[in-house]
Coordinates of C-alpha atoms and ligand atoms in Angstrom, one line a residue:
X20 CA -19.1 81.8 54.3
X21 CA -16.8 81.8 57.5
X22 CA -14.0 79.8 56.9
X23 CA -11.2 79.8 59.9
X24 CA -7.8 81.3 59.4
X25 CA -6.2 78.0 59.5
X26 CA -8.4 77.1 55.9
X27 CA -6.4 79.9 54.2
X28 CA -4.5 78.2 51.4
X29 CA -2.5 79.8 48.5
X30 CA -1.7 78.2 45.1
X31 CA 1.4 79.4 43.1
X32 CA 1.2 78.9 39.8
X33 CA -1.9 79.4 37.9
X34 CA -1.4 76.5 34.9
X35 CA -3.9 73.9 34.5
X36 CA -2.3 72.0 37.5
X37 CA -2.7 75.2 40.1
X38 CA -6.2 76.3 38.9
X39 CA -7.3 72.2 38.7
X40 CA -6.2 72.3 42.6
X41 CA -7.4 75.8 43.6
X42 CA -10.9 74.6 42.3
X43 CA -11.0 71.1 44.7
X44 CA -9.4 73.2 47.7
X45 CA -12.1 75.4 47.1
X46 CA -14.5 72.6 47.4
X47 CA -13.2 71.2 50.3
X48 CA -14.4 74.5 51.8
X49 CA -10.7 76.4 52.0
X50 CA -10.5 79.7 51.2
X51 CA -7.9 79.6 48.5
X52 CA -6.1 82.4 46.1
X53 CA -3.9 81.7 43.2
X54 CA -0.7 83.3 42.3
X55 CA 0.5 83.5 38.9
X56 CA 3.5 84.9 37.5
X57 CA 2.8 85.6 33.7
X58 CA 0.5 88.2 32.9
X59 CA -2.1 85.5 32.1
X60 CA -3.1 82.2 33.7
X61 CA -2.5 79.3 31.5
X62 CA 1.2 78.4 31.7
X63 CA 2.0 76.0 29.0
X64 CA -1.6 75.8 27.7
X65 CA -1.4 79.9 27.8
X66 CA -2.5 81.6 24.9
X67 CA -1.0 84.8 22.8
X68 CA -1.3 86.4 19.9
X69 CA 0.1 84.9 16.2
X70 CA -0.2 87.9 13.7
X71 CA -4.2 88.1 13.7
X72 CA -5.1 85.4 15.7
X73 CA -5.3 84.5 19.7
X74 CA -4.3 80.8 19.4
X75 CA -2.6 78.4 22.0
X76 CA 1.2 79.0 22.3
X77 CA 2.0 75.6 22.0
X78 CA -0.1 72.7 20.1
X79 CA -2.4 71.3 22.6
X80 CA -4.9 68.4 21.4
X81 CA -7.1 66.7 23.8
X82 CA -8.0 63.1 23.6
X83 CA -11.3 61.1 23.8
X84 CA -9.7 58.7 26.1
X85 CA -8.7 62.3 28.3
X86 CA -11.5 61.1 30.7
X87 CA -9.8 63.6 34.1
X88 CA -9.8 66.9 31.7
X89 CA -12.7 65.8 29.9
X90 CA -14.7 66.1 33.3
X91 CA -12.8 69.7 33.9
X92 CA -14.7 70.1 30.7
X93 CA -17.6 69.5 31.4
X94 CA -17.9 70.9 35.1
X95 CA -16.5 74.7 33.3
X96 CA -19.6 74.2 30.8
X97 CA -17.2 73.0 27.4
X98 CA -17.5 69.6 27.4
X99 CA -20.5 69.6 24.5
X100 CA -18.5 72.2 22.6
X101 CA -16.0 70.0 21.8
X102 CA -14.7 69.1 18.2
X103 CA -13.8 65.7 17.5
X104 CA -11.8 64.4 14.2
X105 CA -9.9 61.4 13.0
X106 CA -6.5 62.5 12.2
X107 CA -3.5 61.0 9.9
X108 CA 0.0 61.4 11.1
X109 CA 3.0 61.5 8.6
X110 CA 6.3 60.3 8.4
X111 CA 9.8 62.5 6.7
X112 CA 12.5 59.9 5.7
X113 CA 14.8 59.7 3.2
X114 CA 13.5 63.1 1.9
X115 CA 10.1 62.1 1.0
X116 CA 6.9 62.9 3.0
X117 CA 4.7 59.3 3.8
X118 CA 1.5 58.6 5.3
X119 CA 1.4 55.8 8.1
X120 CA -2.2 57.0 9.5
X121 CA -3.2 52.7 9.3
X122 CA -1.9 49.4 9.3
X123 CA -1.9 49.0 5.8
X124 CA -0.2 52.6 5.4
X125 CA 2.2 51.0 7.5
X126 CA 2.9 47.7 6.3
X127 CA 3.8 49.7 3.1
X128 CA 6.3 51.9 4.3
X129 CA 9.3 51.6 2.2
X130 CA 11.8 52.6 4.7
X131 CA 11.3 49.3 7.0
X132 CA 11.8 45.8 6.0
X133 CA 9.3 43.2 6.5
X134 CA 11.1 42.0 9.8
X135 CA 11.7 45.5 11.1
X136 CA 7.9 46.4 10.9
X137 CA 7.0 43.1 12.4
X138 CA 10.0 43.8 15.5
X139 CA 8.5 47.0 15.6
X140 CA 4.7 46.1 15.6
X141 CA 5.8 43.4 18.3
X142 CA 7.8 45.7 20.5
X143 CA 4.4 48.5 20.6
X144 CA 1.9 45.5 21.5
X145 CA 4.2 43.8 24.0
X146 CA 4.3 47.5 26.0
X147 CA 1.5 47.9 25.9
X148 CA 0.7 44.6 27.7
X149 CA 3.5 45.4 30.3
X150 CA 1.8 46.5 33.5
X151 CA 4.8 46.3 35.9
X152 CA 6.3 49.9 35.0
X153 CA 8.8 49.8 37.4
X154 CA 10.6 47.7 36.0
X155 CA 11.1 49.3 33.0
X156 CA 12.7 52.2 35.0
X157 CA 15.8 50.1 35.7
X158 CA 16.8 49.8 32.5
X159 CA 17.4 52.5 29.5
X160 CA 15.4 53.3 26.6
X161 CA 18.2 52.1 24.5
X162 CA 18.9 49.0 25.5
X163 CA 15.2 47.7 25.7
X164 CA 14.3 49.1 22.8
X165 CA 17.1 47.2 20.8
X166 CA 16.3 43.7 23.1
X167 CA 12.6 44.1 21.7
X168 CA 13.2 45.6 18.0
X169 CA 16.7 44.8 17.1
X170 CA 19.1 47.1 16.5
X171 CA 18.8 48.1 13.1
X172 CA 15.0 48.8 13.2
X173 CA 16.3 51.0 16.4
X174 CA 18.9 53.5 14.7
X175 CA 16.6 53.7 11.4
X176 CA 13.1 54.2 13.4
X177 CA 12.9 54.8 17.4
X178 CA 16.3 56.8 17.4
X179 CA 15.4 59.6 15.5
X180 CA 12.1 59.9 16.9
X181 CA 13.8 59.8 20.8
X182 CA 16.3 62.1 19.6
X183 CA 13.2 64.5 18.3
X184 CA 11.8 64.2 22.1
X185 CA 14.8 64.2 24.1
X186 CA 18.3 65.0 22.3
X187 CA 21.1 63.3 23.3
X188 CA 19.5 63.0 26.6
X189 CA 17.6 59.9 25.5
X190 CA 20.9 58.6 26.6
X191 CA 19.7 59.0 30.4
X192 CA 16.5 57.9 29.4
X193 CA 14.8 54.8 31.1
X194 CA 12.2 52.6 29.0
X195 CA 9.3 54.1 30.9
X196 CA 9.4 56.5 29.0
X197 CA 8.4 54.8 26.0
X198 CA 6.5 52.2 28.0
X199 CA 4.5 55.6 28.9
X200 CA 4.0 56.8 25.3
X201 CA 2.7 53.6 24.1
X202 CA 0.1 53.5 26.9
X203 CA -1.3 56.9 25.8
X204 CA -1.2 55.5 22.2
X205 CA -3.6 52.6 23.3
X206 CA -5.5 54.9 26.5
X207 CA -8.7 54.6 24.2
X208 CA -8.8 50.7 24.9
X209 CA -7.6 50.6 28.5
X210 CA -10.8 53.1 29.3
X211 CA -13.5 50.8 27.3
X212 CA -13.9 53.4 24.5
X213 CA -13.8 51.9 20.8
X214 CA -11.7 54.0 19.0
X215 CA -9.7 56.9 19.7
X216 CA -10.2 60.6 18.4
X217 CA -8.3 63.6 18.7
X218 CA -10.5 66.6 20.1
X219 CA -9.9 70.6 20.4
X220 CA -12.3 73.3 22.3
X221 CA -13.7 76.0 19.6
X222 CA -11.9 78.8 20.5
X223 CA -8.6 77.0 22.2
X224 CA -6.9 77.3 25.2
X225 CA -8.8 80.8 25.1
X226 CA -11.9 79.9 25.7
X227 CA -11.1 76.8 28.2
X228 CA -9.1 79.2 30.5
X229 CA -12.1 82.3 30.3
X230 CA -14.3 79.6 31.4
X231 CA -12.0 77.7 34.1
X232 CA -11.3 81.5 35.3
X233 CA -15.1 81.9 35.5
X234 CA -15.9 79.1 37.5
X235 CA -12.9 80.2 40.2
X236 CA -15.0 83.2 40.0
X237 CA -18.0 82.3 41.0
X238 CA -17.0 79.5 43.4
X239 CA -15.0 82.1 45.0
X240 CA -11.3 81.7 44.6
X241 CA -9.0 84.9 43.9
X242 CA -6.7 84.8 40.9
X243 CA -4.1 87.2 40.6
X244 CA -1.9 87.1 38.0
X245 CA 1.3 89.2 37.0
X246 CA 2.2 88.5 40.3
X247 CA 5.4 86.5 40.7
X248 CA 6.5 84.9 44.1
X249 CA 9.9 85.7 44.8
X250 CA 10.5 83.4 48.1
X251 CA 8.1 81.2 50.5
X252 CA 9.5 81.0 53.9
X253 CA 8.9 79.8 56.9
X254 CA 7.0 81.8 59.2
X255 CA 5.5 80.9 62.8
X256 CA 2.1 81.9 61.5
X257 CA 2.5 78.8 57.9
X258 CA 4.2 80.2 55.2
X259 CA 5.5 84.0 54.2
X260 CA 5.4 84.7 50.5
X261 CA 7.3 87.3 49.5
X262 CA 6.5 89.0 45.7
X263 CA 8.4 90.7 43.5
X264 CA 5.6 94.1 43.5
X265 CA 3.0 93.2 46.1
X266 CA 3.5 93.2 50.1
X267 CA 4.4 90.6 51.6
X268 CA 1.7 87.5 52.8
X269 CA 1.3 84.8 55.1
X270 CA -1.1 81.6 54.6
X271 CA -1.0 79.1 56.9
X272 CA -1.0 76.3 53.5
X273 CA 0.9 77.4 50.4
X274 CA 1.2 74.4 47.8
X275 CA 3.8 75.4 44.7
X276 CA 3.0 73.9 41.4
X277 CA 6.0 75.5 39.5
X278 CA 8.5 72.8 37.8
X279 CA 10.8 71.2 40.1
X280 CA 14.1 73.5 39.9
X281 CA 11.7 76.8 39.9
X282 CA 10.3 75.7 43.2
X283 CA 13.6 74.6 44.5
X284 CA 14.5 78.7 44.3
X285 CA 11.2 79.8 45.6
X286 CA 11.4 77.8 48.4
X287 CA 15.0 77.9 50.1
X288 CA 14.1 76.7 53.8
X289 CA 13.7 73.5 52.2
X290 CA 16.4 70.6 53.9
X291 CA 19.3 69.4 52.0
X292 CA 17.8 66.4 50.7
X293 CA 14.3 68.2 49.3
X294 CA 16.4 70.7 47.5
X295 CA 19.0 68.1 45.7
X296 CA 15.4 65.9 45.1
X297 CA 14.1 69.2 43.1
X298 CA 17.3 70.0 41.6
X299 CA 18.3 66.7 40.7
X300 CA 14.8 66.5 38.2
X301 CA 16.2 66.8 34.7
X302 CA 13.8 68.7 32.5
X303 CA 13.5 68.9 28.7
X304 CA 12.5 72.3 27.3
X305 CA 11.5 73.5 24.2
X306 CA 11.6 75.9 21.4
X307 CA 8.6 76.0 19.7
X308 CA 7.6 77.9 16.5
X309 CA 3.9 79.1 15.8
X310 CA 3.6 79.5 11.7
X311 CA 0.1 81.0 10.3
X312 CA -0.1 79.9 7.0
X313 CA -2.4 80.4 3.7
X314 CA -2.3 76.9 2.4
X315 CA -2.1 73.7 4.3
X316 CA 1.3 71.8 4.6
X317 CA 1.3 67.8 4.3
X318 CA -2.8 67.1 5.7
X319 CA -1.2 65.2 9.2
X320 CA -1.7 66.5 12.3
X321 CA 2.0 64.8 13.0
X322 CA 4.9 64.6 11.0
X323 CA 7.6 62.7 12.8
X324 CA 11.2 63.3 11.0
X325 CA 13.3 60.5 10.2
X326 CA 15.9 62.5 8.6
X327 CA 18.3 64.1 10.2
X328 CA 19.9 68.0 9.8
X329 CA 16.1 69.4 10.5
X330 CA 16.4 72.2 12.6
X331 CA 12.8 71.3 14.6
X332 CA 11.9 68.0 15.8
X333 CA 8.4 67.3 14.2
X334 CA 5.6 69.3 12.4
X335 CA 1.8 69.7 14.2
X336 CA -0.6 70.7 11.5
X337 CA -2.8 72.0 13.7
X338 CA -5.3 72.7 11.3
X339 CA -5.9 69.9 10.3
X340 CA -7.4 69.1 13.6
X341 CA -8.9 72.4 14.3
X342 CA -10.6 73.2 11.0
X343 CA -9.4 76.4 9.1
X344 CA -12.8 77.9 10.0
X345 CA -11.9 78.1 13.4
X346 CA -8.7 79.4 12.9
X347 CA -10.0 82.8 10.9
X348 CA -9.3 81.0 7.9
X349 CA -5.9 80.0 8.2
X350 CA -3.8 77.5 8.8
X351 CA -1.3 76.7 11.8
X352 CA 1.6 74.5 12.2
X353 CA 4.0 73.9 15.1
X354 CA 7.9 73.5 14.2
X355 CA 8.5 72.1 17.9
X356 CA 12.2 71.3 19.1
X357 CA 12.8 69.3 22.4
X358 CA 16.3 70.9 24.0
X359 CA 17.3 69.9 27.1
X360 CA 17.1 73.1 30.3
X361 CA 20.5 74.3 29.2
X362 CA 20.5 74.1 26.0
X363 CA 22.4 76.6 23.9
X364 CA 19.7 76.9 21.5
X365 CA 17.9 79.2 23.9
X366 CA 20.0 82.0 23.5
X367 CA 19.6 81.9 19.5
X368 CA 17.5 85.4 18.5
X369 CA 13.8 85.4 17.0
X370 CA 15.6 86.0 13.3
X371 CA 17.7 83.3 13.7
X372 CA 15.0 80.8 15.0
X373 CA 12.7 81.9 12.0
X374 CA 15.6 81.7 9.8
X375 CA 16.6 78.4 10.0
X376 CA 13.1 77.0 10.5
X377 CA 11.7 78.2 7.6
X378 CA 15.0 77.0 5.3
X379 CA 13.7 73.2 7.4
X380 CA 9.9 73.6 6.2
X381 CA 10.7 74.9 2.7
X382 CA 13.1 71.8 2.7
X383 CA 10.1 69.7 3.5
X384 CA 7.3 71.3 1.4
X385 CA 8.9 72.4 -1.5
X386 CA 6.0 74.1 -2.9
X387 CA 5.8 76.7 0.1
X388 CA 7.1 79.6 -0.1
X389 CA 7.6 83.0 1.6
X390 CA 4.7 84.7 0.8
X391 CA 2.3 81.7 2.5
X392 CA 3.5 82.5 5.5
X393 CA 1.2 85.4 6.9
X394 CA 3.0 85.3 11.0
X395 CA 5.6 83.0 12.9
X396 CA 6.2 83.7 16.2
X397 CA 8.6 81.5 18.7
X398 CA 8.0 80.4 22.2
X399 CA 10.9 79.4 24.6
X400 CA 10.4 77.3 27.8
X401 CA 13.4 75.4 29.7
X402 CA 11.3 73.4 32.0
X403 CA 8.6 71.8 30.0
X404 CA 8.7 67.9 31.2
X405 CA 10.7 66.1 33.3
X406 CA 12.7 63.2 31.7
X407 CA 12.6 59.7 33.1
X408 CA 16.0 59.0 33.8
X409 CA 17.1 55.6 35.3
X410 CA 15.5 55.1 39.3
X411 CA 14.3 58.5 38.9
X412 CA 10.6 57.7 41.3
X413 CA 13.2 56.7 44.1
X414 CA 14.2 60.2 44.2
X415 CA 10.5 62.2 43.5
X416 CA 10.6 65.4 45.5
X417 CA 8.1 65.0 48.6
X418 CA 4.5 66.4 48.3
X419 CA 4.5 67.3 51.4
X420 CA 7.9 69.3 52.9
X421 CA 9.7 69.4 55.9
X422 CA 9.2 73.3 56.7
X423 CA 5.4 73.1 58.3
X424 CA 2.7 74.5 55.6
X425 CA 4.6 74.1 52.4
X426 CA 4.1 71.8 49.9
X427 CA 4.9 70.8 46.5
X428 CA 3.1 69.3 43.1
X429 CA 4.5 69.1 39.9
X430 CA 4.9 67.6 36.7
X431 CA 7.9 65.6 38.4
X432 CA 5.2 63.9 40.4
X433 CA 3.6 62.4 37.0
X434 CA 5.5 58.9 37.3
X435 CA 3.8 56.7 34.8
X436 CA 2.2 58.9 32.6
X437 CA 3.3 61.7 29.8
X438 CA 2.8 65.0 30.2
X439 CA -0.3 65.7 29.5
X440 CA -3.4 68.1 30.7
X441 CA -5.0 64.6 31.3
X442 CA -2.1 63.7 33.8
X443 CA -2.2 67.3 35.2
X444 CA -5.3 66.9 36.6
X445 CA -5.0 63.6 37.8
X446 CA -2.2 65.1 39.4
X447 CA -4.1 67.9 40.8
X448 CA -7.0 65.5 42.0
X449 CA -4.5 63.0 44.2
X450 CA -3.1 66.3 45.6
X451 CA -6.7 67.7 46.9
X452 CA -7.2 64.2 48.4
X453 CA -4.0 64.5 50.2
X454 CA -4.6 67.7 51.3
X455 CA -8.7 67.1 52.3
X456 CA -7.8 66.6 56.0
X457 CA -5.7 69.4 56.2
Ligands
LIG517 C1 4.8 72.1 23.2 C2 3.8 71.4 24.2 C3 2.8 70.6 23.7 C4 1.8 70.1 24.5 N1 0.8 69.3 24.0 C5 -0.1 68.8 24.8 C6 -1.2 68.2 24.2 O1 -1.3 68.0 23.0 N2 -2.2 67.7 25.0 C7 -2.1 67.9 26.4 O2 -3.0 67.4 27.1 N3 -1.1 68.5 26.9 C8 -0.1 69.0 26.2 N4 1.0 69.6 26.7 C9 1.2 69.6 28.2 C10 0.4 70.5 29.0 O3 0.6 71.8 28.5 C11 0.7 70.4 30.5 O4 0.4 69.1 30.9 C12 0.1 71.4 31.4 O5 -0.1 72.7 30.8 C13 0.9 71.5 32.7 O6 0.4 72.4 33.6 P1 1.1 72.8 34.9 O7 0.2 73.7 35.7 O8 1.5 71.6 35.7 O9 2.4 73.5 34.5 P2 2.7 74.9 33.9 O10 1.7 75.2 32.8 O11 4.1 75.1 33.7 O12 2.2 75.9 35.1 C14 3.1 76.4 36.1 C15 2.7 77.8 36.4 O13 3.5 78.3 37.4 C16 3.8 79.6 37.2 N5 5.0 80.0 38.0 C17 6.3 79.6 37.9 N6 7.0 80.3 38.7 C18 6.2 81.1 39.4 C19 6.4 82.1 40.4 N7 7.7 82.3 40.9 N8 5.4 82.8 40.9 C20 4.1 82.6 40.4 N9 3.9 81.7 39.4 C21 4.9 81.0 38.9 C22 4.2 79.6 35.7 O14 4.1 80.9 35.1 C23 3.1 78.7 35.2 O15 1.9 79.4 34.8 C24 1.9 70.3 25.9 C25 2.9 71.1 26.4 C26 3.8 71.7 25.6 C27 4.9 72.6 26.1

């Protein structure tokens, strides 16, 4: 096909948000190559090895109600591979392990009082009836969550579960943030399903991203990975992109899909106001821990912790959504903790990580010891999601720049919505529309 120079568009970043948009560009009839940094495309949902198995780097689930990626699924040929399950998620409080997977589960838990469940059963249902999410943006997490479950069922329940999210900065968090949490707990309704199920790809990430690298393939848009973009600057014929080990390249349209502050150092001819917009995006990060195991932990796919001291913020049994089967016969948990960008924590070694993590699981499930462990591995990211602070959609980065051919979408642009693969491509599809005419 001849496509004219002035069609010639360049992705960076090659996570589900880059290769979501190079695949609509493509459509749109642009000719359209992706840059990725990392050695493989992926990003977040990237994949490595854990001792003897090629698993997702971080715990990825997908949900019925995922209607966007779903489609994704189903146009890269996965959608009717799919697994679906019914889940139970877990609480740790007060040193004990409960299940709260139904109401009834629920109503039981010892830790709450009769009033506090009923504050608390009040304060989900009411958000999730709240349509006006602006609003909720004015005023912080803390404050509304008291007005709506009192105080006490606030320090002994939501606290510890913001603080396993965010840290300390749920301080400078504003109640969309939960408002947006308890919309994705009740997304199976608001899309006219019945019930909601948690659903993985045999195979993982893996698979989805062979296929999704396939269909680029075919539909003719160049991936190169390993390749990171140093600088994209202005240039008289669009935008100069300049790489750490390849010449050199102009494309008259570049769009960067890498978090907020990232892009803000790629792209330096950016005005004053762009660059304190990107900069000014406060981003959570994580430290996550992949443990294969040769027993299963407590049977929920999410333990939240209620006690405090733990050195991770939660436990993902993985498999007890993805069945051991699929998983070459073992099992894998997730020892995620939310830091905020700077965090110290970052600069802990591998030992110590494992150390301390293990001395937190061992705490939790007394009966596991050493030898069940057969790998543990720990990823670090700085800029997973971007936290919504007080006001913070007054001050979204623009899509499109000032300097002529550059533009910008990230997860900073998800305004009422976690982050999620779902949102992503959302994300990715509001972007190609805005860029159709282009
Ligand atoms: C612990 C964890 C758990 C999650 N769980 C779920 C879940 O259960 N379900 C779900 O749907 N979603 C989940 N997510 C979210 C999901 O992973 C994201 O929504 C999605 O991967 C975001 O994709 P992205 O392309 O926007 O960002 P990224 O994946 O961050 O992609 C950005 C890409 O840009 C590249 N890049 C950066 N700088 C440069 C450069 N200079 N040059 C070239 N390339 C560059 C990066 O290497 C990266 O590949 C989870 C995320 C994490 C971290």
């Amino acid at each position: 096909m001849n496509i004219p120079a002035e069609k010639k568009w360049a992705v960076i970043g090659g996570g589900m948000l880059g290769l979501t948009l190079a695949l609509r560009l493509r459509r749109q009839g642009k000719k359209v190559v992706v840059f990725e940094a990392a050695r493989d495309i992926g990003g977040l949902a990237s994949t490595w090895q854990l001792g003897p198995l090629t698993w997702d780097r971080h715990y990825h689930v997908i949900l019925l109600s995922d209607l966007s990626f779903r489609a994704v699924l189903a146009d890269i040929g996965l959608e009717e591979e799919m697994e679906w399950v019914t889940t139970r998620t877990g609480v740790y409080a007060g040193g004990k392990v409960y299940s709260i997977s139904n109401a009834l589960e629920f109503l039981k838990f010892p830790p709450l009082g009769v009033i506090d469940k009923a504050r608390l059963a009040f304060t989900i249902l009411y958000g999730s009836r709240i349509t006006n999410w602006k609003q909720l943006e004015k005023i912080s997490v803390e404050d509304w969550l008291v007005r709506c479950s009192g105080r006490r069922t606030f320090e002994k329940f939501w606290l510890p579960l913001l603080r396993s999210k965010l840290g300390e900065n749920y301080r400078k968090t504003s109640a969309a943030f939960i408002w947006t949490t308890i919309q994705r707990l009740y997304a199976a309704r608001r899309t006219g399903l019945k019930t909601e199920l948690f659903g993985y790809v045999k195979g993982g990430y893996a698979r989805i991203l062979e296929q999704f690298r396939k269909k680029l393939h075919e539909e003719g848009v160049e991936v190169i990975a390993g390749c990171p973009l140093t600088r994209a600057e202005k240039h008289p014929g669009g935008i100069n992109l300049v790489f750490a080990d390849r010449p050199s390249e102009v494309f008259p349209k570049v769009v960067v899909t890498a978090a907020a502050p990232l892009a803000a150092r790629l792209c330096t001819d950016l005005n004053a106001d762009e660059l304190s917009r990107l900069e000014g995006v406060l981003y959570q990060g994580i430290l996550c821990a992949s443990v294969l195991l040769d027993r299963p932990l407590g049977g929920f796919y999410v333990l939240n912790l209620l006690d405090g001291g733990l050195p991770f913020t939660g436990v993902i049994e993985m498999s007890t959504l993805v069945q051991p089967g699929h998983l070459g016969g073992y099992h894998l948990a997730y020892l995620p903790k939310y830091v905020p960008a700077e965090d110290p924590a970052f600069s802990l070694s591998d030992e110590e990580i494992e150390k301390q993590f293990k001395a937190g699981l061992f705490q939790i499930f007394p009966g596991l010891e050493e030898k069940n462990i057969q790998a543990f591995r720990v990823s670090r990211v700085r800029y997973v999601c971007p936290l919504s602070t007080l006001a913070c959609s007054e001050r979204v980065p623009p899509v499109e720049t000032s300097v002529p051919g550059l533009y910008l979408v990230n997860s900073a642009h998800i305004l009422n919505g976690t982050l999620n693969v779902n949102e992503t491509v959302q994300l990715a599809d509001k972007a190609a529309a805005q860029f159709e005419a282009l």
